[in-house]
Short mmCIF file of C-alpha atoms in Angstrom, two decimals:
data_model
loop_
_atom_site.label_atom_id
_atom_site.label_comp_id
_atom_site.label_asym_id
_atom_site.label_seq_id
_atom_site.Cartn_x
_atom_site.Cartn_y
_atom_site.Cartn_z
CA UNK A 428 0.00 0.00 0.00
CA UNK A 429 2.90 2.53 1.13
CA UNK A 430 4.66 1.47 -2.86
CA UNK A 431 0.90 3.21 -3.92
CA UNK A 432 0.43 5.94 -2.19
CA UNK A 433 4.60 6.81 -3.12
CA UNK A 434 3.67 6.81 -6.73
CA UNK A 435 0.80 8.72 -6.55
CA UNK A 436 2.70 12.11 -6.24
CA UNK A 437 4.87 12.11 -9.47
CA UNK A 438 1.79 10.75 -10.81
CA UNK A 439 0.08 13.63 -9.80
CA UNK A 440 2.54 15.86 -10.54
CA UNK A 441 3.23 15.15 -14.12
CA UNK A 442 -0.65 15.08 -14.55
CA UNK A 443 -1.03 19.20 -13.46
CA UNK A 444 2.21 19.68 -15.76
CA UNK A 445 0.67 17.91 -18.53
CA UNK A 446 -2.62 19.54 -18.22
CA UNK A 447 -1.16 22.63 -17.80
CA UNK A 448 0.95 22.23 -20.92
CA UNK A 449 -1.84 20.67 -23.39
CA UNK A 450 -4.49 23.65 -22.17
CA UNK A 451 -1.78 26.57 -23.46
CA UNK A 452 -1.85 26.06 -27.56
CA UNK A 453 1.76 25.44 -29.25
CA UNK A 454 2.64 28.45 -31.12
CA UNK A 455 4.36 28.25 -34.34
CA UNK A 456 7.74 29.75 -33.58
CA UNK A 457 8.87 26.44 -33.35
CA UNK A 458 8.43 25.72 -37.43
CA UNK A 459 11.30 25.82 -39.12
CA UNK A 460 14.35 24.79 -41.11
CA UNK A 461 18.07 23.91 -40.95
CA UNK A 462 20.55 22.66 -42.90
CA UNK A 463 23.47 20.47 -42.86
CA UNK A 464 26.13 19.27 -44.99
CA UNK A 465 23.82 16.41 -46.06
CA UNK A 466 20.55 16.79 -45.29
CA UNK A 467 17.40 19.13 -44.31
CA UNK A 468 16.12 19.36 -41.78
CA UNK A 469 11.84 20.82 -40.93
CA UNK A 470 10.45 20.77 -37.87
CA UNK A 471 7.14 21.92 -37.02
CA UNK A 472 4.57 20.92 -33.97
CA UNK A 473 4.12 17.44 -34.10
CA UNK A 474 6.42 16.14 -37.23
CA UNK A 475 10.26 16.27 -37.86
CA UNK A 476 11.80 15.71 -41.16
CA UNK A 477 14.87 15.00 -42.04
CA UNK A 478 15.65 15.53 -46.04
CA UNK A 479 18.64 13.79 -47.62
CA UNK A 480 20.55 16.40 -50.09
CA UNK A 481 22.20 13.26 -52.02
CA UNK A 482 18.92 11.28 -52.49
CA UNK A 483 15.31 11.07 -52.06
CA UNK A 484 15.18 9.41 -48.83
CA UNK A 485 13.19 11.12 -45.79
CA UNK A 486 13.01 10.48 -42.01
CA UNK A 487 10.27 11.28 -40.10
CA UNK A 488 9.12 11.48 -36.66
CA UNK A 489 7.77 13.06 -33.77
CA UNK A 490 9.56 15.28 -32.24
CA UNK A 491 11.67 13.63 -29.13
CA UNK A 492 11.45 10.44 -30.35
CA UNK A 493 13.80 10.39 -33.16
CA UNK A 494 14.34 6.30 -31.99
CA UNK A 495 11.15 5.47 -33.53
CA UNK A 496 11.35 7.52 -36.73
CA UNK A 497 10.25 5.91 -39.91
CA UNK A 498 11.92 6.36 -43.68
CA UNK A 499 10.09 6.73 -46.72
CA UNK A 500 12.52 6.38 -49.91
CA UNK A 501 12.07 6.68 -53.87
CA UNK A 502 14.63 3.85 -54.49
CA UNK A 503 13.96 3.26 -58.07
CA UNK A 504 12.53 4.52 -61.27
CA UNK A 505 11.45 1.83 -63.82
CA UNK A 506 9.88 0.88 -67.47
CA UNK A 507 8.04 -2.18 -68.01
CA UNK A 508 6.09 -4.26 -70.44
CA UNK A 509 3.35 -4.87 -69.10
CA UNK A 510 1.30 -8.69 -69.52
CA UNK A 511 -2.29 -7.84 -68.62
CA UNK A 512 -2.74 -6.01 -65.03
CA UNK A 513 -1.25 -2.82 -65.56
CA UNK A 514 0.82 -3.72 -62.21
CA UNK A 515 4.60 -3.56 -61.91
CA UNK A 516 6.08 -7.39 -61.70
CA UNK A 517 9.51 -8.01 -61.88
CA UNK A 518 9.51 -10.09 -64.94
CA UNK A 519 8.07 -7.43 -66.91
CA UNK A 520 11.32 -5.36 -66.42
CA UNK A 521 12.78 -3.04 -68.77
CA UNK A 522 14.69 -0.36 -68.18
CA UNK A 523 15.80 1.28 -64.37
CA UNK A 524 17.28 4.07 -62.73
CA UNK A 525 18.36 3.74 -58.88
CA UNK A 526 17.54 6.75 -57.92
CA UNK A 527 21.27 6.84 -55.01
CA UNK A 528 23.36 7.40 -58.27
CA UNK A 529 22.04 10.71 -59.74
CA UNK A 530 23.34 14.15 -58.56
CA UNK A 531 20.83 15.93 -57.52
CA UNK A 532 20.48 19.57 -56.98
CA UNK A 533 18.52 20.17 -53.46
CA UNK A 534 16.26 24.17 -52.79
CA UNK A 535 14.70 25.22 -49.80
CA UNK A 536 12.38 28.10 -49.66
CA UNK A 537 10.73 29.41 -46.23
CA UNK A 538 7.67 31.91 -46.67
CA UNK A 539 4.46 33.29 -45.22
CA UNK A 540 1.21 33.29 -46.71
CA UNK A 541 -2.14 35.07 -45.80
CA UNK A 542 -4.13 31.53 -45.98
CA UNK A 543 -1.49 29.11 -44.45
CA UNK A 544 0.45 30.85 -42.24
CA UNK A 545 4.16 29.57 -42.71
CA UNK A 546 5.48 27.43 -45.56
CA UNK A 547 8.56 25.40 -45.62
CA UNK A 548 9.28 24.28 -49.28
CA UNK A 549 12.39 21.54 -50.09
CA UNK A 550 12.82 20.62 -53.55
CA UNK A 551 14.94 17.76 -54.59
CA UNK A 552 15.46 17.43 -58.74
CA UNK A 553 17.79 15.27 -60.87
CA UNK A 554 18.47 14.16 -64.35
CA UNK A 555 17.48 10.00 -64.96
CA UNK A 556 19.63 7.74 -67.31
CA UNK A 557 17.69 4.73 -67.51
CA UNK A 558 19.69 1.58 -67.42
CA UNK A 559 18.07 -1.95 -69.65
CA UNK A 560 17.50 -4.75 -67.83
CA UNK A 561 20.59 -6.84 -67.21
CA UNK A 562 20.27 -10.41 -68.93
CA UNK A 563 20.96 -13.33 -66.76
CA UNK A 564 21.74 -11.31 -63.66
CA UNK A 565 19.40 -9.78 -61.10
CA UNK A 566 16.96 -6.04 -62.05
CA UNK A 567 19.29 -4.15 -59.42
CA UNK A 568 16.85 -3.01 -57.31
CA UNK A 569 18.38 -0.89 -54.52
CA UNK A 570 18.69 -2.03 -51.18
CA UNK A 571 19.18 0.33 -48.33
CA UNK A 572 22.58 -0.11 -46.27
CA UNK A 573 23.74 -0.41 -43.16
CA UNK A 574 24.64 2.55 -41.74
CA UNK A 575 24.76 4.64 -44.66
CA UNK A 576 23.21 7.62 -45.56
CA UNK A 577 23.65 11.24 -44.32
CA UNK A 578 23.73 11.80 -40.45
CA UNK A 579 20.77 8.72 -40.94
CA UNK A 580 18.57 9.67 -43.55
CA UNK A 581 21.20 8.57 -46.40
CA UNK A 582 20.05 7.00 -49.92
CA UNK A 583 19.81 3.42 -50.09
CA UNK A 584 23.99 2.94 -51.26
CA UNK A 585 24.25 -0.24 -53.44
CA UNK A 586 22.39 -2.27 -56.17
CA UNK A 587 21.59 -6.43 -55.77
CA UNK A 588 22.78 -8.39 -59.14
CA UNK A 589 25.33 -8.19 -61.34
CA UNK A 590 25.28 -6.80 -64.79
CA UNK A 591 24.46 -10.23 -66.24
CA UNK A 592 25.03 -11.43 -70.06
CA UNK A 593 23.30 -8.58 -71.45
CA UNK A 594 24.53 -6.67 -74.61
CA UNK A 595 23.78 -6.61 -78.26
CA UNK A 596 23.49 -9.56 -80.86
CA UNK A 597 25.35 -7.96 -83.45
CA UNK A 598 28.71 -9.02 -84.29
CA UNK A 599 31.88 -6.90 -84.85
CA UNK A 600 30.56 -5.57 -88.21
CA UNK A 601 26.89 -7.40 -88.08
CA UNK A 602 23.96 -6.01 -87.93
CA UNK A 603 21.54 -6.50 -85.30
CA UNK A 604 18.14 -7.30 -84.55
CA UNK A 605 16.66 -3.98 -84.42
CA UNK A 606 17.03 -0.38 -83.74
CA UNK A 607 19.56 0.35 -80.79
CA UNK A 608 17.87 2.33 -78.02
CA UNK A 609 15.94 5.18 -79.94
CA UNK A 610 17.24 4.49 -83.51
CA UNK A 611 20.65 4.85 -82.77
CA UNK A 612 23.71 3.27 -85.08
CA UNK A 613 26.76 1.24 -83.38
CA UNK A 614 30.15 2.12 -84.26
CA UNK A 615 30.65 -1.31 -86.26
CA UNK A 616 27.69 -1.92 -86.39
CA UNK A 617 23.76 -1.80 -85.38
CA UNK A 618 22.76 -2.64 -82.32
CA UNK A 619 19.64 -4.77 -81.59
CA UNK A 620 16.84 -4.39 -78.60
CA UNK A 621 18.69 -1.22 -77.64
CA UNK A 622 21.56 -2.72 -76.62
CA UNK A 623 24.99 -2.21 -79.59
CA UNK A 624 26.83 -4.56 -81.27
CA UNK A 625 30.43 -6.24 -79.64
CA UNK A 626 31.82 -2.52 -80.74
CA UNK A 627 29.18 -0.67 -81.09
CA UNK A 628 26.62 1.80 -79.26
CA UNK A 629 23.23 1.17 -78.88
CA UNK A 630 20.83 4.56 -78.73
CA UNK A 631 22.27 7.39 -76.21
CA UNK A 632 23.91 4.62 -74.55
CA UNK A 633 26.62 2.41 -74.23
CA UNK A 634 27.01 -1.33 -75.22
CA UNK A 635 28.76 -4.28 -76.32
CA UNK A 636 28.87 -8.05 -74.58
CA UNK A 637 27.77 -7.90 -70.91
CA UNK A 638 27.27 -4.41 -71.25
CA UNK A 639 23.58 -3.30 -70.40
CA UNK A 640 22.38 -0.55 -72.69
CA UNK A 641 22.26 3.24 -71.31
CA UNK A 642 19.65 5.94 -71.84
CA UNK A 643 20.73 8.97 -70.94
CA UNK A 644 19.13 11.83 -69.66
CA UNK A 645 15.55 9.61 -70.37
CA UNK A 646 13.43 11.60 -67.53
CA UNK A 647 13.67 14.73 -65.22
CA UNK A 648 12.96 13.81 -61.61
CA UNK A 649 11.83 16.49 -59.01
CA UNK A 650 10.26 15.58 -55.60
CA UNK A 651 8.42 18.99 -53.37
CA UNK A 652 7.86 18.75 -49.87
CA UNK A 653 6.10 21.40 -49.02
CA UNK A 654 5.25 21.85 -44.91
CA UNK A 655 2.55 24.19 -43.68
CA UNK A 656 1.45 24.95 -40.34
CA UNK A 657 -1.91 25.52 -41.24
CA UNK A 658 -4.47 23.15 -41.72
CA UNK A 659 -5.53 23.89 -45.61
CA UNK A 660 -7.60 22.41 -48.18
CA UNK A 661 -5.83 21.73 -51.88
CA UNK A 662 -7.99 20.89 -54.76
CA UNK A 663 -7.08 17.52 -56.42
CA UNK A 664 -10.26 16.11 -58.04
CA UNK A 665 -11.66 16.71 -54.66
CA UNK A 666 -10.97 18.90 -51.52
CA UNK A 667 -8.12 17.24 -49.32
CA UNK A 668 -7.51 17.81 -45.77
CA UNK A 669 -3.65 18.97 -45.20
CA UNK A 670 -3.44 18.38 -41.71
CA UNK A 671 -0.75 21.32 -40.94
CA UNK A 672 1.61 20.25 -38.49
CA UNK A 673 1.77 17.00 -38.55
CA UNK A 674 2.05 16.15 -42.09
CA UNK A 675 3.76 16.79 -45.38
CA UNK A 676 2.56 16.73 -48.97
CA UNK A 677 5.28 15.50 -51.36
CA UNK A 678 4.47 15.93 -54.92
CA UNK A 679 6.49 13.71 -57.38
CA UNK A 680 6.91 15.23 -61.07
CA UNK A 681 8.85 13.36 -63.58
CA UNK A 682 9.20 14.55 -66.99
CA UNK A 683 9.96 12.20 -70.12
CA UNK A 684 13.14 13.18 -71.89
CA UNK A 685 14.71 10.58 -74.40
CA UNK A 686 12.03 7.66 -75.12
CA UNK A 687 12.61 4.61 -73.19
CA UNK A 688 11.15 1.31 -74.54
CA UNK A 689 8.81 -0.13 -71.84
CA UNK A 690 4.61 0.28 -72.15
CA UNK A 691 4.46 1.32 -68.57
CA UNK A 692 6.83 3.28 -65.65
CA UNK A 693 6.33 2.78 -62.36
CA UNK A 694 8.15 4.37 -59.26
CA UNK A 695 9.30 2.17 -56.48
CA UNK A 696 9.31 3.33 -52.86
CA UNK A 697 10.66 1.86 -50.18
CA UNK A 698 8.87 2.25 -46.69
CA UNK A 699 10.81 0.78 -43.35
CA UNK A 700 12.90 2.03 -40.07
CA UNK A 701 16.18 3.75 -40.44
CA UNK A 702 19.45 1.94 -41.75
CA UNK A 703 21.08 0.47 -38.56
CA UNK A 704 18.21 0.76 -36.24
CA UNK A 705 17.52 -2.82 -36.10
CA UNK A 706 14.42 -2.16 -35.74
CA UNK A 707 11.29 -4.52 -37.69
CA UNK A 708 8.99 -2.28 -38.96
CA UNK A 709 5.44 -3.35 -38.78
CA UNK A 710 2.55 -2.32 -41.45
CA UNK A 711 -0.83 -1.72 -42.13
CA UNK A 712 -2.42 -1.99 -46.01
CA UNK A 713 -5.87 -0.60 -46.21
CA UNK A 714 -6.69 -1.76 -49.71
CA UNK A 715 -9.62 -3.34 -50.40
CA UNK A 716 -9.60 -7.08 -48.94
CA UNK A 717 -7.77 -5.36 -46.25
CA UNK A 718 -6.62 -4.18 -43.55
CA UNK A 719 -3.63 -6.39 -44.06
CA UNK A 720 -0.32 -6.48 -41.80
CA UNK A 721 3.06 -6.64 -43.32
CA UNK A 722 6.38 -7.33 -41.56
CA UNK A 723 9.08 -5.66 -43.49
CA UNK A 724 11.51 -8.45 -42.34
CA UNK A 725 9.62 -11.15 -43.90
CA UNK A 726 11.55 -11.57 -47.29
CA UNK A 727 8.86 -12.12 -49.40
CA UNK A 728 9.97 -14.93 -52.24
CA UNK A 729 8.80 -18.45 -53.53
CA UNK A 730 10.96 -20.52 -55.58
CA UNK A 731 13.94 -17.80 -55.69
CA UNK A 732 11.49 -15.19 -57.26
CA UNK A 733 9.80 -12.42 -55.64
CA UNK A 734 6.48 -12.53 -54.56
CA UNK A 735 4.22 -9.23 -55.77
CA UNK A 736 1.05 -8.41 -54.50
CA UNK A 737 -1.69 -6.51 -56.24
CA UNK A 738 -2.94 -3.61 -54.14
CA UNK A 739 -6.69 -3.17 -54.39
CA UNK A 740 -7.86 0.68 -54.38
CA UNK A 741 -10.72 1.14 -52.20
CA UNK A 742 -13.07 3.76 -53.58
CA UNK A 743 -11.67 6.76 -52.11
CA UNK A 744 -9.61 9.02 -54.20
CA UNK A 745 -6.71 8.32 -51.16
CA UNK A 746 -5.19 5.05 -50.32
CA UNK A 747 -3.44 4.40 -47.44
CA UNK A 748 -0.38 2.42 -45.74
CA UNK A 749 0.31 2.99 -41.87
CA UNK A 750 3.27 2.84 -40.08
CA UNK A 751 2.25 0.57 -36.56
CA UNK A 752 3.95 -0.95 -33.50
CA UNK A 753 4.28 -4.04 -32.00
CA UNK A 754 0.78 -4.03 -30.68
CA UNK A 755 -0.90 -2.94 -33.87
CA UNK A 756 -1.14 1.01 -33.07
CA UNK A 757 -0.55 3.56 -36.00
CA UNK A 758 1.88 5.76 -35.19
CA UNK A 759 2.71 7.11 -38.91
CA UNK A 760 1.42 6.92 -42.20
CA UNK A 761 1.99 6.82 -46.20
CA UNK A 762 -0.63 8.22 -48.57
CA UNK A 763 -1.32 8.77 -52.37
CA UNK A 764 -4.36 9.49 -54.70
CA UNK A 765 -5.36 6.56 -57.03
CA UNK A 766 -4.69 8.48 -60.09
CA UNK A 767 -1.84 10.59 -61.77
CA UNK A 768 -1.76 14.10 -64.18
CA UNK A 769 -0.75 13.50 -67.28
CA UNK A 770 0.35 16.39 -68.95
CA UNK A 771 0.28 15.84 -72.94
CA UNK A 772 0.38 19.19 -75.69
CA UNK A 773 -3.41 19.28 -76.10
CA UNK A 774 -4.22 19.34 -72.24
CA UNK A 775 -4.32 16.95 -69.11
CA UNK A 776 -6.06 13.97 -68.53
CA UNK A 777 -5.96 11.84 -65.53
CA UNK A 778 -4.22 8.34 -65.31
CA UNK A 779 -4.87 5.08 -63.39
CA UNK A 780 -2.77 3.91 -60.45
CA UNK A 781 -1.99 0.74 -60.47
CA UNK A 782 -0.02 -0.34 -56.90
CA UNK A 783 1.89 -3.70 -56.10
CA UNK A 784 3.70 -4.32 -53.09
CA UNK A 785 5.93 -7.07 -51.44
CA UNK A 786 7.91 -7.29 -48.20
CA UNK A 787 12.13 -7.66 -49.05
CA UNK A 788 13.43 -8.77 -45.76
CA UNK A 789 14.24 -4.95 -45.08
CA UNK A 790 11.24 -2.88 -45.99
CA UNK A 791 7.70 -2.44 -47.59
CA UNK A 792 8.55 -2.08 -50.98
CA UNK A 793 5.19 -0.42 -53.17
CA UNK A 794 4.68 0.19 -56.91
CA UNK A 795 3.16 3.17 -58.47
CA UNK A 796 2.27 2.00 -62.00
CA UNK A 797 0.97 3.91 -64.59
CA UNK A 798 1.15 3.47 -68.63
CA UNK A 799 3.39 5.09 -70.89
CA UNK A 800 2.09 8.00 -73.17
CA UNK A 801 4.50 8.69 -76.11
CA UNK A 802 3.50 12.21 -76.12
CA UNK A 803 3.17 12.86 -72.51
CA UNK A 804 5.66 15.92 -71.46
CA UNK A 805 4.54 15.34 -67.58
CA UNK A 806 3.42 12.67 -65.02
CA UNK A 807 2.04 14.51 -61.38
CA UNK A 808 1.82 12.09 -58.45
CA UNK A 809 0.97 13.13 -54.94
CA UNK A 810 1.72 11.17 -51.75
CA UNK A 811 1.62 12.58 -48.34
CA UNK A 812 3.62 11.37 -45.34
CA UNK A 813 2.43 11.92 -41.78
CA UNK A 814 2.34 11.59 -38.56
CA UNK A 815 0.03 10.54 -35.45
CA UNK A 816 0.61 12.77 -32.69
CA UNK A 817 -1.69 10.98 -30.14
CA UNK A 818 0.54 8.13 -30.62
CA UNK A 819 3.33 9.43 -28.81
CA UNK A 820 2.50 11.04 -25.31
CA UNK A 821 5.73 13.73 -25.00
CA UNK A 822 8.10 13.48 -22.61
CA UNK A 823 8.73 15.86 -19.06
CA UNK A 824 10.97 17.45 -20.29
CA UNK A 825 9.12 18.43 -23.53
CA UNK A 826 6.41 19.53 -21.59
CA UNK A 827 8.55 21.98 -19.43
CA UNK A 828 10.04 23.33 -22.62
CA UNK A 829 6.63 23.58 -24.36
CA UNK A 830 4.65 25.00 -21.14
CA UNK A 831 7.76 27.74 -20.89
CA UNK A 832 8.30 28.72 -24.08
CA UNK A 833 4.51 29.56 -24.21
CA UNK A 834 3.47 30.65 -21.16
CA UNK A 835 1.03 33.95 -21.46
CA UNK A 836 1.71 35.87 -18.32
CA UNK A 837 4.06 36.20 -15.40
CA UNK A 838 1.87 34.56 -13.19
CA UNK A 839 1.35 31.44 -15.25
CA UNK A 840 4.75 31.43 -15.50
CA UNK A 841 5.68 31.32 -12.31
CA UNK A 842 2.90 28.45 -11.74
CA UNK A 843 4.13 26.28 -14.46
CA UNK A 844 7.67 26.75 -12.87
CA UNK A 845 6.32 25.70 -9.14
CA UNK A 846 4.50 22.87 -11.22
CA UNK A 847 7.40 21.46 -13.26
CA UNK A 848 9.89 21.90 -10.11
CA UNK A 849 7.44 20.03 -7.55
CA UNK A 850 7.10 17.00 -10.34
CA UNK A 851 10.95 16.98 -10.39
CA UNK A 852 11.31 16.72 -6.87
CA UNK A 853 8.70 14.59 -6.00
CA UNK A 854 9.86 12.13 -9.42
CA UNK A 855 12.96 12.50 -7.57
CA UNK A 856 12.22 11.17 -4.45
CA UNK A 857 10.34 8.20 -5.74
CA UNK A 858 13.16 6.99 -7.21
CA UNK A 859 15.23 7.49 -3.97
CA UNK A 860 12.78 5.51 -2.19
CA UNK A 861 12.54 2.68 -4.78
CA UNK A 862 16.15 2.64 -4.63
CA UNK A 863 15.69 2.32 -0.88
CA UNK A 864 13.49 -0.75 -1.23
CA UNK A 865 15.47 -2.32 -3.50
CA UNK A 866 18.15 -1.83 -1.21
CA UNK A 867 16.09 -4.20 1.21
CA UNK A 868 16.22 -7.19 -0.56
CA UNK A 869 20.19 -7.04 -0.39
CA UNK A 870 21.37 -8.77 3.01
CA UNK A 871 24.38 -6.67 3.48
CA UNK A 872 22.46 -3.67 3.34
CA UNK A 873 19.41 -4.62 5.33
CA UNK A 874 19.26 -2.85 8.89
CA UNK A 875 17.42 -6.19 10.09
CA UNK A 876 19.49 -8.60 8.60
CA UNK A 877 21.93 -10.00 11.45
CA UNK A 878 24.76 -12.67 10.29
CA UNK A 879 24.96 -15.74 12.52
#
């Protein structure tokens, strides 16, 4: 009973300084920017993100608990031939690009608006050369590595599979097949399926035996996180919440360059815990047989291949992914709209989504598929990462920071002071006393304990 009623005061205590803290409204003077060497970094009420400057790879999290932050990552770009579904399958490769090799050039604007309040802008933008498919030897997809990345929120650093036996079928002064790459002539030769003869080069790329073909400068990349801390409305076929604060709207543009042979493109995106965390990160899928858990350590393969999943939309314009614990609670999320802009000479129209997923051992891995359009000069996706503030109760010490650096008048001051000293103390003291009862159980240092 005594154990109880010694608990009950930090209880207490922590209780009037959370109360205290939650009834006085965060202001916004803590949204914000800063920059490394190698990455960005926004912070705003309830959401931190870190922004890689060599890569499209973000961390997120709530603020103080940077040990449970979750990374979202663009890891690859690819073309496809597609068999039926309009879903990416590995199989179906083409051409790729992993997206940790480009350079890419990294902007961050901060400004105030009448309607949102403050804006935090990061723009990430690089040039693609799309790589064919290696013959014999794995598609490269990236995986993310251990330990690298920029102060944690690196690009995923190497590619799985060899170059294989790829290259052209022409000879030293044969002719191919077939065009190479976009009706370019080899140097002795023609090369065939875009790939050159033994000397020769196939398209804008390189070739010859073992040598994949190389497209270069096939697509423009640019990724735009924009932050507000403002809850606003944007208009994308239908009003969308923004929840400001505690989420981020990331909208993907990638603009065709050079042609690259494939009848669809899909991005891949890599969802899991940071490199080196060790930690498993656990999903939820809300398609449309779902919910459905994923483990992102459950390497997902049968018979060597890789197993793909078709991801049924449900019928609202937003599908959704959530980050969850152990126990099953959301504590972050992924989301994107079921179609894409196309942007073609004569106008827009608006494109099907098609999504596939598997688990790699590492990560949820998801495909955003949509076809090809020979004249298309744009393609506008738009995911949203986020996070759920409920789901992580802040610390003391963030509530003595928060309570102080808002506090409205001297006098509240002074009571939030009294308020956070008395739970230190009496927090304090319990853990004296516990000490103290622990101490009990050890003979030598028991008062009562007499050796024989």
């Amino acid at each position: 009973m005594s154990g109880g009623k010694g608990q009950l005061g930090p209880i207490l205590a922590v209780a009037l300084l959370a109360a205290v803290a939650l009834a006085i409204p965060p202001g916004t003077s803590a949204t914000g920017s800063s920059e490394t060497a190698s990455q960005v970094i926004v912070t705003g009420r309830n959401i931190t993100i870190e922004v890689s400057k060599t890569g499209p790879v973000l961390l997120f999290f709530s603020p103080g608990h940077r040990d449970q932050a979750f990374r979202f990552e663009y890891t690859r770009l690819v073309t496809f031939n597609d068999t039926g579904d309009g879903s990416y399958s590995p199989d179906e490769l083409s051409y790729l690009c992993n997206l940790s090799g480009p350079a890419w050039q990294v902007s961050v604007q901060n400004r105030e608006t009448a309607g949102t309040g403050r804006e935090i802008v990061v723009a990430l933008s690089a040039a693609l050369d799309m790589t064919e498919k290696p013959r014999g030897g794995s598609p490269g997809r990236a995986i993310p590595e251990e330990g690298g990345g920029a102060e944690g929120a690196g690009p995923a650093g190497r590619a799985a599979g060899g170059p294989g036996d790829g290259g052209g079928t022409g000879g030293g002064n044969a002719t191919g097949n077939g065009t190479g790459g976009q009706n370019g002539t080899g140097d002795s030769g023609t090369g065939g399926d875009g790939t050159g003869g033994q000397n020769g080069t196939g398209g804008n790329g390189t070739g010859g035996p073992g040598t994949p073909n190389i497209i270069r400068n096939a697509f423009t990349l640019t990724l735009t996180l924009t932050f507000r801390e403002r809850d606003t409305y944007y208009d994308w076929g239908e009003p969308l919440l923004l929840r400001g604060g505690s989420e981020v709207k990331i909208r993907v543009q990638l603009r065709p360059g050079t042609p690259v042979p494939g009848t669809h493109l899909a991005l891949e995106q890599s969802l899991g815990a940071p490199a080196g965390s060790g930690r498993d990160q656990l999903f939820r899928l809300f398609d449309a047989i779902g919910p459905l858990n994923a483990r992102g350590s459950n390497n997902e393969q049968q018979g060597g291949k890789e197993v793909i999943h078709r991801f049924g939309d449900v019928p609202a314009l937003q599908q959704r992914v959530a980050y969850t614990n152990a126990s099953g609670g959301e504590q972050g999320y992924f989301t994107w709209t079921r179609t894409v802009r196309a942007t073609f000479s004569g106008g827009d129209s608006t494109e099907a989504i098609r999504t596939s997923y598997r688990t790699d051992g590492v990560s949820l891995v998801l495909y955003a598929a949509v076809q090809a359009r020979g004249n298309a000069t744009l393609y506008d996706f738009d995911p949203t990462i986020g996070i759920i503030p409920e789901a992580f109760p802040p610390a003391i010490q963030e509530l003595v920071d928060r309570v102080l650096a808002h506090r409205q008048s001297s006098l509240i001051g002074i009571i939030i002071g009294l308020a956070a000293g008395a739970a230190i103390v009496v927090a304090r003291g319990a853990t004296v006393r516990r000490r103290d009862r622990v101490d009990l159980i050890r003979l030598e240092r028991n008062p009562y304990y007499r050796a024989r």
